[in-house]
C-alpha cells in the first residue's frame, strides 16, 4: 500500500489498525528471529476484506527497519450451503498469503467422537456414539427449534472449526474483522443470549484464549462505513452478508439497532464498546470451559438456571436423581455454560461433534 494523505479513509483505517495490532505484536520477543502464523477469519464481507488488506500491509516488514518476526498469513474461508466465493483474487493480489477453503461440515473430520445431547432438569446429558453417519451441520442446526438459538450455536461451530484449523497450522493468533458496530451489537446479543459471563473474551482486543494462541480484534475502533470507504478507495471486492428474511432474531435486531444508532449517535456506540472492554476477567485461577461453545463459563450454570426458571416443579423422584447425578459427577452430564443451556433447552437427541483438546489451556 502506498503512502496516503492522512485525511483519507485509507490512512484513517491504517492508523487505527496499527494502534490495536501493537498489543498483539508485543506478546512476542523482539530479540529472536522467528516466523509466526496468523489465521484470518474471512467471510468475503466488508470487515474481513478490509482486515485482510490491513493485515498484509500492517504486518509486512517496514522499509529500512529490522523486524524480528516474519508473519505468515493464512486466510480461512468456511463454505456452507449456498455460500461460496471465488477467492482467486486474493492469490493474485497477495501472492504470499495462503488461502484455505473449508467446508463447515469438516467439523466432523476434526471431531474425535459424536455425542447425542439431551436437555433435562437444567443440564445437558449425553451418550457417546461409537459410529455416526451424521455429517451435516445444517441438519444439526435444524434440531434446534429456536432460530435465534440456531444462529447463536452456528457462530460457535464456525469458531471451533477455525480454532481447530489454527491449531493444525500452528498459528499464534486468529484475527477477527469485528468492527466497532459489530462489537456493540455482540455485547447486546450475548447479554440477551445469557452469555454475559464470557463478554471479556468475546470483545477484548487481544485475548489469550489458550496458551500462546490469541483472539485479536484489530478493527475495534473502525466503524463499518469507514471500512466500506476504505475498500472503495483501495478498489477491493466484497460481498454483503445478510441473514435471510424471516422472523426477527436477537442477532438481527441487535445488528439493525446499532447500525442505525451508528449513523445518528456514533459516540454512543463507541461508549458501549469501550465500557464492555473494561469488563474484568473473573479472578478464578482455573478456567472452566463449556463443552458446546468452548468459551469460559461459570461453574454453576445449571443451579443458576434452576433458580430462575419459573415452571412446574419436576417430579420429586426425577429431582432426586438429578441431584444425585450432579453430586456424584455422573459421567453423562455435559459441562455446559448458561448460554448454551438456554439455547439447547428445547432440544432432544442433538448430535454434537466433540473436538478433543482444542480448548486445552
mmCIF file of N, CA and C in Angstrom, residues 209-259:
data_model
loop_
_atom_site.group_PDB
_atom_site.id
_atom_site.type_symbol
_atom_site.label_atom_id
_atom_site.label_comp_id
_atom_site.label_asym_id
_atom_site.label_seq_id
_atom_site.Cartn_x
_atom_site.Cartn_y
_atom_site.Cartn_z
ATOM 1 N N UNK A 209 -6.718 -16.965 24.373
ATOM 2 C CA UNK A 209 -7.790 -17.930 24.566
ATOM 3 C C UNK A 209 -7.268 -19.264 25.060
ATOM 4 N N UNK A 210 -6.075 -19.598 24.696
ATOM 5 C CA UNK A 210 -5.365 -20.725 25.269
ATOM 6 C C UNK A 210 -3.892 -20.406 25.157
ATOM 7 N N UNK A 211 -3.056 -21.221 25.749
ATOM 8 C CA UNK A 211 -1.645 -20.860 25.850
ATOM 9 C C UNK A 211 -1.050 -20.581 24.479
ATOM 10 N N UNK A 212 -0.545 -19.349 24.318
ATOM 11 C CA UNK A 212 0.166 -18.913 23.114
ATOM 12 C C UNK A 212 -0.722 -18.836 21.876
ATOM 13 N N UNK A 213 -2.037 -18.743 22.054
ATOM 14 C CA UNK A 213 -2.931 -18.538 20.917
ATOM 15 C C UNK A 213 -3.942 -17.454 21.298
ATOM 16 N N UNK A 214 -3.933 -16.376 20.519
ATOM 17 C CA UNK A 214 -4.709 -15.186 20.855
ATOM 18 C C UNK A 214 -5.857 -14.973 19.876
ATOM 19 N N UNK A 215 -6.963 -14.474 20.391
ATOM 20 C CA UNK A 215 -8.020 -13.925 19.555
ATOM 21 C C UNK A 215 -7.768 -12.421 19.478
ATOM 22 N N UNK A 216 -7.635 -11.898 18.254
ATOM 23 C CA UNK A 216 -7.250 -10.499 18.055
ATOM 24 C C UNK A 216 -8.338 -9.793 17.246
ATOM 25 N N UNK A 217 -8.745 -8.620 17.729
ATOM 26 C CA UNK A 217 -9.785 -7.826 17.055
ATOM 27 C C UNK A 217 -9.242 -6.424 16.763
ATOM 28 N N UNK A 218 -8.385 -6.314 15.749
ATOM 29 C CA UNK A 218 -7.714 -5.031 15.489
ATOM 30 C C UNK A 218 -8.594 -3.982 14.821
ATOM 31 N N UNK A 219 -9.832 -4.333 14.454
ATOM 32 C CA UNK A 219 -10.726 -3.378 13.787
ATOM 33 C C UNK A 219 -11.692 -2.733 14.774
ATOM 34 N N UNK A 220 -11.428 -2.859 16.051
ATOM 35 C CA UNK A 220 -12.384 -2.457 17.081
ATOM 36 C C UNK A 220 -12.759 -0.981 17.019
ATOM 37 N N UNK A 221 -11.840 -0.130 16.617
ATOM 38 C CA UNK A 221 -12.102 1.312 16.611
ATOM 39 C C UNK A 221 -12.548 1.834 15.253
ATOM 40 N N UNK A 222 -12.827 0.931 14.313
ATOM 41 C CA UNK A 222 -13.232 1.333 12.965
ATOM 42 C C UNK A 222 -14.700 0.962 12.765
ATOM 43 N N UNK A 223 -15.487 1.909 12.276
ATOM 44 C CA UNK A 223 -16.908 1.626 12.050
ATOM 45 C C UNK A 223 -17.094 1.061 10.648
ATOM 46 N N UNK A 224 -18.237 0.435 10.436
ATOM 47 C CA UNK A 224 -18.473 -0.279 9.186
ATOM 48 C C UNK A 224 -18.411 0.645 7.974
ATOM 49 N N UNK A 225 -18.951 1.838 8.080
ATOM 50 C CA UNK A 225 -18.954 2.763 6.950
ATOM 51 C C UNK A 225 -17.538 3.189 6.581
ATOM 52 N N UNK A 226 -16.664 3.337 7.576
ATOM 53 C CA UNK A 226 -15.262 3.668 7.298
ATOM 54 C C UNK A 226 -14.587 2.538 6.537
ATOM 55 N N UNK A 227 -14.916 1.299 6.873
ATOM 56 C CA UNK A 227 -14.355 0.159 6.149
ATOM 57 C C UNK A 227 -14.849 0.134 4.708
ATOM 58 N N UNK A 228 -16.110 0.457 4.518
ATOM 59 C CA UNK A 228 -16.661 0.492 3.162
ATOM 60 C C UNK A 228 -15.921 1.526 2.307
ATOM 61 N N UNK A 229 -15.675 2.693 2.866
ATOM 62 C CA UNK A 229 -14.937 3.737 2.155
ATOM 63 C C UNK A 229 -13.503 3.284 1.876
ATOM 64 N N UNK A 230 -12.911 2.580 2.820
ATOM 65 C CA UNK A 230 -11.551 2.056 2.646
ATOM 66 C C UNK A 230 -11.503 1.106 1.446
ATOM 67 N N UNK A 231 -12.450 0.173 1.381
ATOM 68 C CA UNK A 231 -12.462 -0.803 0.293
ATOM 69 C C UNK A 231 -12.705 -0.136 -1.051
ATOM 70 N N UNK A 232 -13.568 0.864 -1.070
ATOM 71 C CA UNK A 232 -13.839 1.588 -2.316
ATOM 72 C C UNK A 232 -12.584 2.295 -2.807
ATOM 73 N N UNK A 233 -11.873 2.943 -1.889
ATOM 74 C CA UNK A 233 -10.663 3.670 -2.270
ATOM 75 C C UNK A 233 -9.559 2.721 -2.725
ATOM 76 N N UNK A 234 -9.507 1.533 -2.119
ATOM 77 C CA UNK A 234 -8.476 0.548 -2.482
ATOM 78 C C UNK A 234 -8.910 -0.363 -3.625
ATOM 79 N N UNK A 235 -10.143 -0.173 -4.116
ATOM 80 C CA UNK A 235 -10.669 -0.979 -5.218
ATOM 81 C C UNK A 235 -10.636 -2.474 -4.884
ATOM 82 N N UNK A 236 -11.167 -2.813 -3.723
ATOM 83 C CA UNK A 236 -11.208 -4.203 -3.272
ATOM 84 C C UNK A 236 -12.634 -4.739 -3.350
ATOM 85 N N UNK A 237 -12.801 -5.991 -3.818
ATOM 86 C CA UNK A 237 -14.154 -6.569 -3.914
ATOM 87 C C UNK A 237 -14.646 -7.040 -2.551
ATOM 88 N N UNK A 238 -15.941 -6.990 -2.357
ATOM 89 C CA UNK A 238 -16.517 -7.524 -1.119
ATOM 90 C C UNK A 238 -17.967 -7.890 -1.363
ATOM 91 N N UNK A 239 -18.485 -8.751 -0.515
ATOM 92 C CA UNK A 239 -19.896 -9.128 -0.584
ATOM 93 C C UNK A 239 -20.596 -8.614 0.664
ATOM 94 N N UNK A 240 -21.900 -8.463 0.574
ATOM 95 C CA UNK A 240 -22.695 -8.004 1.714
ATOM 96 C C UNK A 240 -23.487 -9.188 2.236
ATOM 97 N N UNK A 241 -23.195 -9.588 3.462
ATOM 98 C CA UNK A 241 -23.858 -10.737 4.063
ATOM 99 C C UNK A 241 -25.050 -10.277 4.894
ATOM 100 N N UNK A 242 -26.193 -10.855 4.603
ATOM 101 C CA UNK A 242 -27.400 -10.560 5.382
ATOM 102 C C UNK A 242 -28.087 -11.860 5.759
ATOM 103 N N UNK A 243 -28.663 -11.874 6.956
ATOM 104 C CA UNK A 243 -29.470 -13.020 7.346
ATOM 105 C C UNK A 243 -30.688 -13.098 6.432
ATOM 106 N N UNK A 244 -31.139 -14.321 6.113
ATOM 107 C CA UNK A 244 -32.339 -14.439 5.283
ATOM 108 C C UNK A 244 -33.546 -13.814 5.977
ATOM 109 N N UNK A 245 -34.461 -13.293 5.146
ATOM 110 C CA UNK A 245 -35.658 -12.660 5.711
ATOM 111 C C UNK A 245 -36.493 -13.702 6.447
ATOM 112 N N UNK A 246 -37.156 -13.284 7.452
ATOM 113 C CA UNK A 246 -37.978 -14.176 8.263
ATOM 114 C C UNK A 246 -38.309 -13.495 9.566
ATOM 115 N N UNK A 247 -38.598 -14.294 10.562
ATOM 116 C CA UNK A 247 -38.920 -13.728 11.865
ATOM 117 C C UNK A 247 -37.692 -13.040 12.447
ATOM 118 N N UNK A 248 -37.896 -11.934 13.150
ATOM 119 C CA UNK A 248 -36.748 -11.239 13.758
ATOM 120 C C UNK A 248 -36.014 -12.143 14.741
ATOM 121 N N UNK A 249 -34.693 -12.077 14.714
ATOM 122 C CA UNK A 249 -33.871 -12.824 15.664
ATOM 123 C C UNK A 249 -33.114 -11.835 16.536
ATOM 124 N N UNK A 250 -32.581 -12.333 17.634
ATOM 125 C CA UNK A 250 -31.794 -11.475 18.522
ATOM 126 C C UNK A 250 -30.623 -10.871 17.764
ATOM 127 N N UNK A 251 -29.950 -11.690 16.953
ATOM 128 C CA UNK A 251 -28.788 -11.224 16.195
ATOM 129 C C UNK A 251 -29.166 -10.103 15.237
ATOM 130 N N UNK A 252 -30.253 -10.287 14.494
ATOM 131 C CA UNK A 252 -30.654 -9.280 13.509
ATOM 132 C C UNK A 252 -31.114 -7.991 14.181
ATOM 133 N N UNK A 253 -31.885 -8.119 15.250
ATOM 134 C CA UNK A 253 -32.370 -6.933 15.952
ATOM 135 C C UNK A 253 -31.216 -6.123 16.535
ATOM 136 N N UNK A 254 -30.228 -6.824 17.119
ATOM 137 C CA UNK A 254 -29.076 -6.125 17.692
ATOM 138 C C UNK A 254 -28.262 -5.435 16.604
ATOM 139 N N UNK A 255 -28.042 -6.133 15.482
ATOM 140 C CA UNK A 255 -27.260 -5.553 14.380
ATOM 141 C C UNK A 255 -27.959 -4.339 13.783
ATOM 142 N N UNK A 256 -29.257 -4.464 13.531
ATOM 143 C CA UNK A 256 -30.005 -3.347 12.943
ATOM 144 C C UNK A 256 -30.052 -2.151 13.889
ATOM 145 N N UNK A 257 -30.190 -2.429 15.169
ATOM 146 C CA UNK A 257 -30.275 -1.343 16.152
ATOM 147 C C UNK A 257 -28.990 -0.523 16.170
ATOM 148 N N UNK A 258 -27.847 -1.206 16.239
ATOM 149 C CA UNK A 258 -26.582 -0.465 16.333
ATOM 150 C C UNK A 258 -26.154 0.118 14.990
ATOM 151 N N UNK A 259 -26.565 -0.494 13.882
ATOM 152 C CA UNK A 259 -26.279 0.107 12.574
ATOM 153 C C UNK A 259 -26.994 1.450 12.449
#
